[in-house]
C-alpha atoms as one frame of an Amber mdcrd trajectory, in Angstrom:
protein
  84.252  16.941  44.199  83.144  18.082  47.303  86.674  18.430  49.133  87.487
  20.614  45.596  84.658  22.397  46.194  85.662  23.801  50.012  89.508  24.273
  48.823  87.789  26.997  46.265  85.702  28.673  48.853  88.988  29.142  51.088
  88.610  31.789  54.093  85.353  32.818  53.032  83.864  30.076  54.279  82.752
  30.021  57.601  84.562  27.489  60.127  82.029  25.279  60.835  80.766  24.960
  57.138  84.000  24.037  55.925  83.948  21.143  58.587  80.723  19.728  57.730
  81.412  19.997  53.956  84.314  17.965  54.854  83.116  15.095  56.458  80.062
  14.667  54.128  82.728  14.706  51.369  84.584  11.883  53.346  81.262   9.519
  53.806  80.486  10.211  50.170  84.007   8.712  49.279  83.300   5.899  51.186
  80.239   4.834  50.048  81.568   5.211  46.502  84.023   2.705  47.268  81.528
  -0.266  48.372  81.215  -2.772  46.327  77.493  -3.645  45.110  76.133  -7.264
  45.938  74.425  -9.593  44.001  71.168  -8.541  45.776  71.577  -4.592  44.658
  71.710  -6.012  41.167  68.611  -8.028  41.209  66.917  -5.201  43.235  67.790
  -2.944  39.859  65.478  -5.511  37.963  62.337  -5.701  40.944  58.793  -5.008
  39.100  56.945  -4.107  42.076  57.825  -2.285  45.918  57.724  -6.118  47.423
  61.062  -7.348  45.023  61.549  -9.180  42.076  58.661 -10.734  40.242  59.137
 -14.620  41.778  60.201 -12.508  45.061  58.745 -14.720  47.767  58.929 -12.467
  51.371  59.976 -13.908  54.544  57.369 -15.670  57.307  55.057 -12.891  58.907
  56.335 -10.041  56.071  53.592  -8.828  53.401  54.557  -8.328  50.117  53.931
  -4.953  48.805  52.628  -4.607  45.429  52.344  -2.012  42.997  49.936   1.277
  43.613  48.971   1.216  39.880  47.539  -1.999  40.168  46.048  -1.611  43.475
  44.033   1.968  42.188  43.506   0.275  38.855  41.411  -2.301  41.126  39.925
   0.000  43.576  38.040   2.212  40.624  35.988  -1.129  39.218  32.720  -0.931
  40.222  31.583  -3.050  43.125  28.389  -5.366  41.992  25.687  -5.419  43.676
  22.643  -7.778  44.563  19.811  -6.805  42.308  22.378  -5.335  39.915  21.929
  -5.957  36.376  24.745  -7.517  34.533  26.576  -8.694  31.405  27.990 -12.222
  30.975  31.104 -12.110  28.410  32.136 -15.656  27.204  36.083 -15.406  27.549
  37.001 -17.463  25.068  34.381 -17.004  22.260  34.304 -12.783  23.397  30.270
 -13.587  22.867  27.845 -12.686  25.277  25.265 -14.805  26.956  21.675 -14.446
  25.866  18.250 -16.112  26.252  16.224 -17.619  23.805  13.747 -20.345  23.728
  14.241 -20.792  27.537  17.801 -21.815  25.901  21.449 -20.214  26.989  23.317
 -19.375  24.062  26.374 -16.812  23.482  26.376 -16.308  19.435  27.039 -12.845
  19.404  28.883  -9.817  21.008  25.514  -8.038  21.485  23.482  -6.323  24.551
  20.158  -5.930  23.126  17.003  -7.326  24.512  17.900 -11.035  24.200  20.782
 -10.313  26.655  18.491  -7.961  28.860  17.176  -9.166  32.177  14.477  -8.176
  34.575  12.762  -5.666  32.499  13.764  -2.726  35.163  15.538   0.944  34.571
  17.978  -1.233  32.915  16.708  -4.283  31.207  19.351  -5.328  29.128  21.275
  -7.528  30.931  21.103 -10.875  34.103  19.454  -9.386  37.325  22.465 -11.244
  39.702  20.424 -11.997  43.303  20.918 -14.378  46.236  18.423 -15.144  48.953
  20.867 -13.262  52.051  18.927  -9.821  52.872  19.971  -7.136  54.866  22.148
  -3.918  54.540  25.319  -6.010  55.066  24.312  -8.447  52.473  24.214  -6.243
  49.943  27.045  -6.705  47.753  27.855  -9.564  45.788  31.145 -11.323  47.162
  33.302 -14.839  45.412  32.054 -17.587  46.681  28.377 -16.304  46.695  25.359
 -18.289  46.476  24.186 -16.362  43.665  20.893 -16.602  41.340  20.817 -15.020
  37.693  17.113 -13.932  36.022  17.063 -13.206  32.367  14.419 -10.503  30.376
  12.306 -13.360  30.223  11.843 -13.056  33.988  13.142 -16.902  34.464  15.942
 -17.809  36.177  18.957 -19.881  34.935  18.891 -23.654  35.897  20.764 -26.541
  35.465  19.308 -29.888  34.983  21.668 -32.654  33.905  23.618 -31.059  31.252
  21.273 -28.805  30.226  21.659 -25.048  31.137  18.011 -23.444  30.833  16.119
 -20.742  31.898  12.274 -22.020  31.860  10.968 -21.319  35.746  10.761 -18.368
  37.830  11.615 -20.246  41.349  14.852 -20.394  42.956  15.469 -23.312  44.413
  18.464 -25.622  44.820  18.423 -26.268  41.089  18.469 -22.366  39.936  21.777
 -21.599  42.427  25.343 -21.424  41.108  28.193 -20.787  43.062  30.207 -17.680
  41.914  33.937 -19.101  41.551  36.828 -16.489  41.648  40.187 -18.159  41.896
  42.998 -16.021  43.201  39.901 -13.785  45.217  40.769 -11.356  47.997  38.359
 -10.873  50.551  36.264  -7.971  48.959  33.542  -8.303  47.109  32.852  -9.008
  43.276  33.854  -6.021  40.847  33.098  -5.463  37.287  35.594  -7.030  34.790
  36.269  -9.808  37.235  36.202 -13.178  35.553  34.451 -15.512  37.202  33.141
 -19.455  37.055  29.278 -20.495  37.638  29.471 -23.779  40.022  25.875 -25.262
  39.409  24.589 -27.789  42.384  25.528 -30.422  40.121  29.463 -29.476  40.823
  29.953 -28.822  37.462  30.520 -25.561  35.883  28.560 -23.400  33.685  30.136
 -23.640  30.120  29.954 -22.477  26.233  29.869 -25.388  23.864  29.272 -23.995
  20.369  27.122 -21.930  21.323  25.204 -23.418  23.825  25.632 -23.577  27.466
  26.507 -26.789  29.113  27.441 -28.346  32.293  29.530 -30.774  31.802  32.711
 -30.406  33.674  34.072 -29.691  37.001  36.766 -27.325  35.161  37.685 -23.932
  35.769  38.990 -23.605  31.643  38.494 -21.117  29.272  34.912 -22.487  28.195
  33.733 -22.397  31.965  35.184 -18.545  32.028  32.977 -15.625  31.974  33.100
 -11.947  32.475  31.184  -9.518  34.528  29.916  -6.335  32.175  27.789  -3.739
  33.308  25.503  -1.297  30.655  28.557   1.227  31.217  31.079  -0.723  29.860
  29.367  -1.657  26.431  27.660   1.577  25.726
C-alpha cells in the first residue's frame, strides 16, 4: 500500500520523501511476512501486564499486575488502632454482636448490640493493641490485636468459649489478626481476615455462636472488616 501510495504522488514528491516512504514500505512488508509463534498467541490471551494468568516470571523479574486492581486496593480505607469496626461472618453474611457477655452473629444488623466503645461512633468493635506511638498507629496482618464491644468488655477466649465478660487485656483477650496472601501494608477495610486466639485456635461461627475450636483458616473462621461507611 505504501509503495502504491509514492507511485501516485510521482514528481511531486520531494526526493528524500519518496525514499523514506520507500523503505518504511519495505520493513512493513517484511514484518508482514513473519510468522507468529506460539508465544504471540498465548500473549493474545494474557489477563494482566505480567502474562497469562498461571504466567510464572523468571528468577529476580516481578510480575506486573493489573492497575485496576492495584487502584481498586489503594482506595480501601486503611484501619486504624482505636478505629471502630464491623465484623461480617463470611459464610453466614451475619454480623458479630454482643449479648449476655456472649458472641453471637444472628443477624445482618449494626445497631447497638454490634456497637462498641460508646464513642463518636459506637456501633461497632473498638480494634486496639498495646504498641503506642505515631508509627504504631495503623493496624497491620499479623497484629497483636484486642477487640472491645459497646459493653466496654473485651473479647476473650477461654477453652472453647468466645466471651466478652472483663475489661483487661491480657494474654487471654489477644487474637492474632490472620491475613493469608498479605502484602506488607497494613489492614484495609473489606479485607477478610482470621482471629488466632492464644489458644492457637481460631475465632469461629457455630450456629450462631462463636467458638474456638479449630486451628482452621475455613469459611466459619472467616470474617470481614466493615466500617459505619460501608453499611450506612
Amino acid at each position: 500500500a505504501l509503495r502504491g501510495g509514492v507511485a501516485e504522488m510521482g514528481a511531486a514528491a520531494p526526493p528524500l520523501l519518496v525514499l523514506f516512504l520507500s523503505a518504511v514500505g519495505d520493513f512493513a512488508s517484511l514484518v508482514g511476512a513473519i510468522p507468529l509463534t506460539q508465544q504471540d498467541l498465548l500473549a493474545k490471551g494474557w489477563t494482566s501486564w505480567g502474562g497469562p494468568k498461571d504466567y510464572t516470571p523468571p528468577f529476580g523479574v516481578a510480575e506486573v499486575t493489573s492497575t485496576a486492581h492495584v487502584t481498586s486496593e489503594a482506595l480501601r480505607p486503611v484501619v486504624h488502632r482505636g478505629d471502630t469496626i464491623f465484623l461480617l461472618h463470611e459464610m453466614t453474611r451475619r454480623n458479630v454482636d454482643v449479648d449476655g457477655g456472649k458472641i453471637r452473629a444472628r443477624r445482618r444488623l449494626h445497631g447497638t448490640r454490634q456497637a462498641a466503645g460508646g464513642g463518636a461512633d459506637p456501633r461497632a468493635f473498638v480494634i486496639e493493641k498495646l504498641e503506642q506511638g505515631a508509627t504504631c498507629g495503623n493496624i497491620y496482618p499479623g497484629d497483636r490485636v484486642f477487640l472491645r464491644a459497646n459493653t466496654g468488655m473485651q473479647l476473650e477466649v477461654h477453652g472453647e468459649a468466645v466471651l466478652a465478660q472483663r475489661t483487661i487485656r491480657g494474654p487471654h483477650q489477644a487474637f492474632t489478626l490472620e491475613v493469608p496472601g498479605a502484602g506488607p501494608g497494613p489492614l484495609r477495610v473489606g479485607t477478610t481476615i482470621y482471629l488466632r486466639s492464644h489458644t492457637g485456635k481460631h475465632v469461629e461461627i457455630f450456629g450462631s455462636s462463636a467458638k474456638a475450636r479449630f486451628d482452621n483458616q475455613g469459611g466459619l473462621q472467616a470474617f470481614r472488616v466493615e466500617k459505619a461507611e460501608d453499611v450506612n
